[in-house]
Short mmCIF file of C-alpha atoms in Angstrom, two decimals:
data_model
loop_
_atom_site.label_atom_id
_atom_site.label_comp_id
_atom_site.label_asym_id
_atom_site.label_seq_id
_atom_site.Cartn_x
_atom_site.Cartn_y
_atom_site.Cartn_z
CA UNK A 1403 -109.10 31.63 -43.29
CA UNK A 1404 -109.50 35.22 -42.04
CA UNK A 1405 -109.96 35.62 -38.12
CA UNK A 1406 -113.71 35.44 -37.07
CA UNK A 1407 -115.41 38.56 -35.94
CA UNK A 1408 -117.57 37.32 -33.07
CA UNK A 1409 -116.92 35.24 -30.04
CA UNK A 1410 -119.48 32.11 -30.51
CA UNK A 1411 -120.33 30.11 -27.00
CA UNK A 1412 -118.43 26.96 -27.48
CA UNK A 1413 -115.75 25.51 -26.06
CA UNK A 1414 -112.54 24.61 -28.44
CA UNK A 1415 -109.34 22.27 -27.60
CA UNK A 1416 -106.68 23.45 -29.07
CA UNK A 1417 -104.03 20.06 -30.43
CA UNK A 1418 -100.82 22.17 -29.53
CA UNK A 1419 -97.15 21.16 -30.14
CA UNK A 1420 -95.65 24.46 -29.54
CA UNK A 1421 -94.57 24.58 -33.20
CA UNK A 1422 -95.80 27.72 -35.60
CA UNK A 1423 -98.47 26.29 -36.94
CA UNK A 1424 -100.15 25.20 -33.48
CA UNK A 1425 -99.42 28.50 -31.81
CA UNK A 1426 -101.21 30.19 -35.05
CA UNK A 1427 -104.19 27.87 -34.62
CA UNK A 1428 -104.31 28.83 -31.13
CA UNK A 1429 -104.14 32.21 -31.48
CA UNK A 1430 -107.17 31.47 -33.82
CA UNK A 1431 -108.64 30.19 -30.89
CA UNK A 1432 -108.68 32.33 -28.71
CA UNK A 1433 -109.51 35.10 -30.87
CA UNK A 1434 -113.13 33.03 -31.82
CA UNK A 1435 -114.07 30.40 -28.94
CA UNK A 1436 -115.15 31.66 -25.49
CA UNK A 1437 -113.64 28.78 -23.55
CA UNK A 1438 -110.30 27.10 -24.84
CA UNK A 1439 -107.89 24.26 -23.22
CA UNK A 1440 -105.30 22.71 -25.19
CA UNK A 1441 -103.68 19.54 -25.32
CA UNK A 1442 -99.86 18.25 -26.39
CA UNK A 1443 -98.92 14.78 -26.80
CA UNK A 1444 -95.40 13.02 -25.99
CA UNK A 1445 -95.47 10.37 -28.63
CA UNK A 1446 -91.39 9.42 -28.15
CA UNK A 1447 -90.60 12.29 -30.23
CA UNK A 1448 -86.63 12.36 -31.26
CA UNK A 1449 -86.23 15.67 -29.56
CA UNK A 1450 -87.80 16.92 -26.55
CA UNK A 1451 -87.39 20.80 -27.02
CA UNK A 1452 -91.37 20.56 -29.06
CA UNK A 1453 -92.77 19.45 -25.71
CA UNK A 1454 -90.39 22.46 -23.55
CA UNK A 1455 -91.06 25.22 -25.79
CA UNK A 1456 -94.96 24.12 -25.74
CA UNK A 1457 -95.00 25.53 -22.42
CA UNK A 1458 -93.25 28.79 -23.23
CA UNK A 1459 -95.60 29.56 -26.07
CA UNK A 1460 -98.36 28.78 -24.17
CA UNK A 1461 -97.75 30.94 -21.27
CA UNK A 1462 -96.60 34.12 -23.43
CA UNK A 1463 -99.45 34.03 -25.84
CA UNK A 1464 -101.82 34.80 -22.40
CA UNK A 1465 -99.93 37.46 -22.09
CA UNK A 1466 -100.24 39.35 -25.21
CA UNK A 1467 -104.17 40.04 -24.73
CA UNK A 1468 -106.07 40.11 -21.73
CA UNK A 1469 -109.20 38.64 -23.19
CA UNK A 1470 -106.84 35.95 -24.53
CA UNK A 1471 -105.77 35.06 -20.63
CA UNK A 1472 -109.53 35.10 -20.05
CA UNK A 1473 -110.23 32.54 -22.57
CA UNK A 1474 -107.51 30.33 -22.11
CA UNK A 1475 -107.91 27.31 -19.89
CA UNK A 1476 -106.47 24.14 -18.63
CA UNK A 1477 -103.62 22.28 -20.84
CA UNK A 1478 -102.64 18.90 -20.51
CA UNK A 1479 -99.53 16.68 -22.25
CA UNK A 1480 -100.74 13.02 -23.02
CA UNK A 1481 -97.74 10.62 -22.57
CA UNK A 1482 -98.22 7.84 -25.74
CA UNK A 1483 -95.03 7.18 -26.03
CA UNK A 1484 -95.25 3.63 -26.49
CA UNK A 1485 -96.81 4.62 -30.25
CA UNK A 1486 -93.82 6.47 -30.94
CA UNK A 1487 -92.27 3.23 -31.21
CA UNK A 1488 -94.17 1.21 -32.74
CA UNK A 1489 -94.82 4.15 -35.79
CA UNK A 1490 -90.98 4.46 -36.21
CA UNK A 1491 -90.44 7.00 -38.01
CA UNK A 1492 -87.70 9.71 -38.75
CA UNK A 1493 -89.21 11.89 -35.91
CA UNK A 1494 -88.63 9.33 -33.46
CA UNK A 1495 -85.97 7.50 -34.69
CA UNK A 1496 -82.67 8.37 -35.76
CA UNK A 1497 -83.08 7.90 -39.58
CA UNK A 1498 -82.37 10.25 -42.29
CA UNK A 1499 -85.14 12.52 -43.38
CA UNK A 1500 -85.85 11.26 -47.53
CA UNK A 1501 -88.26 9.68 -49.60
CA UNK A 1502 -88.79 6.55 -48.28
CA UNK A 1503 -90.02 2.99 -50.26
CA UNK A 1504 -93.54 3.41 -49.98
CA UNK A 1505 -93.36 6.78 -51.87
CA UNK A 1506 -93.94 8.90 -48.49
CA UNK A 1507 -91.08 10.56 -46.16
CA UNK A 1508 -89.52 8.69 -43.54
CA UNK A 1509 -90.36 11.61 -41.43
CA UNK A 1510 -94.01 10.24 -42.24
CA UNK A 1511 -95.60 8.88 -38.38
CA UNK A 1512 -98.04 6.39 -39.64
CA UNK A 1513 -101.69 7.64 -38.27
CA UNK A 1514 -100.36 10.65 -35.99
CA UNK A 1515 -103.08 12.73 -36.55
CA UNK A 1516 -105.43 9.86 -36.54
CA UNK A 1517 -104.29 9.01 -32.61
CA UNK A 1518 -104.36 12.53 -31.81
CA UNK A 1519 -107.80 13.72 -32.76
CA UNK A 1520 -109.30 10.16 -31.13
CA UNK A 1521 -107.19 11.17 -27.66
CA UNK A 1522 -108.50 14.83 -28.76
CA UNK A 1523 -111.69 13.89 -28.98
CA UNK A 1524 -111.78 11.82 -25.67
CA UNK A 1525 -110.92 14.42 -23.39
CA UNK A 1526 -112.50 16.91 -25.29
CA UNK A 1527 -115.94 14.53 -24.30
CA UNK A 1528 -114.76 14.57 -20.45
CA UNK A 1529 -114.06 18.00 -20.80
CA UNK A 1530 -117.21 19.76 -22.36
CA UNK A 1531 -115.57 20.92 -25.29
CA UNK A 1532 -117.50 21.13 -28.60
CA UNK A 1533 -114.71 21.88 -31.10
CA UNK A 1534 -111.10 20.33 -31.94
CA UNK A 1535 -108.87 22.90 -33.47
CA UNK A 1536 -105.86 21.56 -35.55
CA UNK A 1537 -103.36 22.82 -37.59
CA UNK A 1538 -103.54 20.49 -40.63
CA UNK A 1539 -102.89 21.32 -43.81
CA UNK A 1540 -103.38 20.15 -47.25
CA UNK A 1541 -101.55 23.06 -48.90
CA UNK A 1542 -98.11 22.36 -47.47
CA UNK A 1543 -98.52 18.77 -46.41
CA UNK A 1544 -95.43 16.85 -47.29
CA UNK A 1545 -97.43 14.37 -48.42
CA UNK A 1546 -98.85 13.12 -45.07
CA UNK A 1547 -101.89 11.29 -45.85
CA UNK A 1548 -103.71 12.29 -42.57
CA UNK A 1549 -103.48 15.98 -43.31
CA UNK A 1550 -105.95 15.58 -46.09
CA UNK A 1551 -109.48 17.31 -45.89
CA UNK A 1552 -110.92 14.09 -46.60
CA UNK A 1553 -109.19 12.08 -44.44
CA UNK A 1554 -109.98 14.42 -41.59
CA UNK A 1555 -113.95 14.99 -42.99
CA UNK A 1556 -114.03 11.05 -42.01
CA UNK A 1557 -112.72 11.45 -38.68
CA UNK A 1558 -114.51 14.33 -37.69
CA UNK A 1559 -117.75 12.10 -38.64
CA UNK A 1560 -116.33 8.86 -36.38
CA UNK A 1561 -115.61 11.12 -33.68
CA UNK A 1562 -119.30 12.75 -33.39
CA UNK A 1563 -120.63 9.06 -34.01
CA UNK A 1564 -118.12 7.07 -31.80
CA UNK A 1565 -118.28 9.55 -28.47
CA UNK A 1566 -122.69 10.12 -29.27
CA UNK A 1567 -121.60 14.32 -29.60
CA UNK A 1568 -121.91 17.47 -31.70
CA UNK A 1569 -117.97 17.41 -32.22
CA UNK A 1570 -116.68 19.18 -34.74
CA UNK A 1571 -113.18 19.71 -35.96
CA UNK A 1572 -111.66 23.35 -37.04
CA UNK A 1573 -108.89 23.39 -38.91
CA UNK A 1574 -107.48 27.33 -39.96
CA UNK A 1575 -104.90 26.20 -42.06
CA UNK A 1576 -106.07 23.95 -44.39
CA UNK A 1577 -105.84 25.71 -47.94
CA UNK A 1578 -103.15 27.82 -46.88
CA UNK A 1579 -99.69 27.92 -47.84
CA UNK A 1580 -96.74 28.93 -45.13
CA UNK A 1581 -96.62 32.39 -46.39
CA UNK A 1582 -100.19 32.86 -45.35
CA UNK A 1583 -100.20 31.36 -42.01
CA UNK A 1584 -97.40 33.79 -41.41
CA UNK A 1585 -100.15 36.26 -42.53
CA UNK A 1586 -102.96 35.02 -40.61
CA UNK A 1587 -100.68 35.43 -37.26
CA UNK A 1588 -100.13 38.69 -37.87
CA UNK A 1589 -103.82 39.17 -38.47
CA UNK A 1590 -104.41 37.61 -35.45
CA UNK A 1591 -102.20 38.90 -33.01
CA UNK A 1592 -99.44 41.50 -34.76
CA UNK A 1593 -95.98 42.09 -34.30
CA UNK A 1594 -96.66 40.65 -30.66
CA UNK A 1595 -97.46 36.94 -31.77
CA UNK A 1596 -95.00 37.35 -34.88
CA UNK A 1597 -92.28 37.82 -32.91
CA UNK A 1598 -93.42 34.92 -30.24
CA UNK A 1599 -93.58 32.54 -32.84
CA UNK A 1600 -90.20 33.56 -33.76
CA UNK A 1601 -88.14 33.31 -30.69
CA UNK A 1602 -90.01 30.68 -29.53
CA UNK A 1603 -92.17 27.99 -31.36
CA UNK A 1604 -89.97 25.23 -32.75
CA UNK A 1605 -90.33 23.62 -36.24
CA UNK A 1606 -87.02 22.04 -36.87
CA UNK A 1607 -87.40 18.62 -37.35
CA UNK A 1608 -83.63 17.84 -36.65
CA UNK A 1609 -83.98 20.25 -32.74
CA UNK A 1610 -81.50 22.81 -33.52
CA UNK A 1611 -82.21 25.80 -31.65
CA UNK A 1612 -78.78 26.76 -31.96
CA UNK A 1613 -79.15 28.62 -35.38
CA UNK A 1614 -81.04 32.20 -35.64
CA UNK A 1615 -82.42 32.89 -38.73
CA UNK A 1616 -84.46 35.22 -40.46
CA UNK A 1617 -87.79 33.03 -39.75
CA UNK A 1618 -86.91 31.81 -36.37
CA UNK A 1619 -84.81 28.67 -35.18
CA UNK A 1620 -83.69 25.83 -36.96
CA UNK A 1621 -81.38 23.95 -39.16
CA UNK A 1622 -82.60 25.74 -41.93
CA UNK A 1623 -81.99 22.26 -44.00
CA UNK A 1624 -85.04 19.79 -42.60
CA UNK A 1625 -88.15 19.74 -45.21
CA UNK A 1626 -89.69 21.70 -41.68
CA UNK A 1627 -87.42 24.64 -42.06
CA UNK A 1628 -86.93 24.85 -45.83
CA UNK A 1629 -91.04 25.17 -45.13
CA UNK A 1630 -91.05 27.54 -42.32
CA UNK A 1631 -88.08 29.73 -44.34
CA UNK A 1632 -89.76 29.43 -47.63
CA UNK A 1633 -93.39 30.66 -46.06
CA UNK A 1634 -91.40 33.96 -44.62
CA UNK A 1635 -90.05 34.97 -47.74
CA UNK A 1636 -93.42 34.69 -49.59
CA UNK A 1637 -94.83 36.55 -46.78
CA UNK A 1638 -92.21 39.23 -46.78
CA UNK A 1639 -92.37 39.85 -50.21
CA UNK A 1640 -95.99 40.13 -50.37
CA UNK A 1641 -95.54 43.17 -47.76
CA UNK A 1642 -93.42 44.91 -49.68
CA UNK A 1643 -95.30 44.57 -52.72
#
């Protein structure tokens, strides 16, 4: 999905982990909605560095357009915590990342994306915010169920019916691959928010910010970075084509 050319009047709420695909969708953002806040949720994650480098991104990506620091509002981190637990899952546990029993990875937290857009939505109702942006995506999914279009068609429509509001959801990524996204950043923001999302977003899903590659930070072995890596190279390649 290309950037949009005109500002429209609403007001978006951006669901922000700090990871690459969040900091894209913000960027997104920002670059179409006239007000946007953003909101990050600590659902007992296995690592904490998502919810520290959240911040960083955050803060830098005001500071690499003015209109963007204009635009950019209040942030808040929702402490759920307690649903961490009770999804147990690889991303909250400490259980190897593999194809678990019910034919979805253990790295799989049962209705995520479900309890964020309803929390999402909530605020976004106290807030006066029309849209939820989200960085879903059916293209490179990994086989979450609640990163399907339809799945998130259906919440989009409880949402507006549940909270009595014009709510709709956004979501940039949706059809396309890693490569892309890579693309769409640098659409969106250049070399500026390219090298941002390298030195600072996290994807790994094992924490390791102790490894430099190419693409950014990781272990370069999670399904997260083999993702995040594989995305650069098709993005790389299509340059130089």
């Amino acid at each position: 999905m290309a950037a949009a050319d005109t500002i429209t009047g609403k007001g978006a709420l951006v669901l922000f982990s700090g990871g690459q695909d969040s900091a894209t969708c913000l960027a997104h953002a920002l670059t179409r909605y006239e007000r946007v806040e953003t909101i990050g949720f600590d659902y007992g994650q296995r690592h904490r560095i998502e919810l520290e480098a959240r911040l960083k991104v955050r803060s830098a990506m005001a500071g690499l357009k003015p209109e963007w620091a204009g635009r950019l509002g209040e942030d808040v981190t929702v402490d759920i915590s307690g649903y961490g637990k009770l999804a147990e899952s690889a991303l909250t546990y400490e259980r190897v990342i593999e194809m678990g029993q019910s034919g979805l990875p253990t790295s799989f937290v049962p209705g995520r994306n479900l309890v964020f857009l309803a929390m999402a939505g909530a605020h976004a109702w106290r807030r006066g915010l029309d849209v939820l942006v989200a960085g879903m995506c059916q293209t490179d999914y990994s086989g979450y169920p609640d990163c399907r279009e339809d799945t998130l068609k259906a919440q989009e429509r409880a949402l507006a019916l549940g909270l009595d509001m014009d709510l709709s959801l956004d979501t940039p990524l949706m059809f396309l691959t890693k490569g892309e996204t890579w693309a769409m950043a640098d659409q969106l923001g250049g070399d500026a928010l390219i090298t941002l999302i390298l030195e600072e977003t996290h994807t790994c899903y094992l924490g390791d910010r102790g490894h430099r590659h190419d693409w950014g930070y990781g272990c370069g072995t999670c399904p997260a970075c083999e993702l995040r890596a594989a995305g650069w190279q098709d993005w790389q390649e299509g340059r130089a084509s």
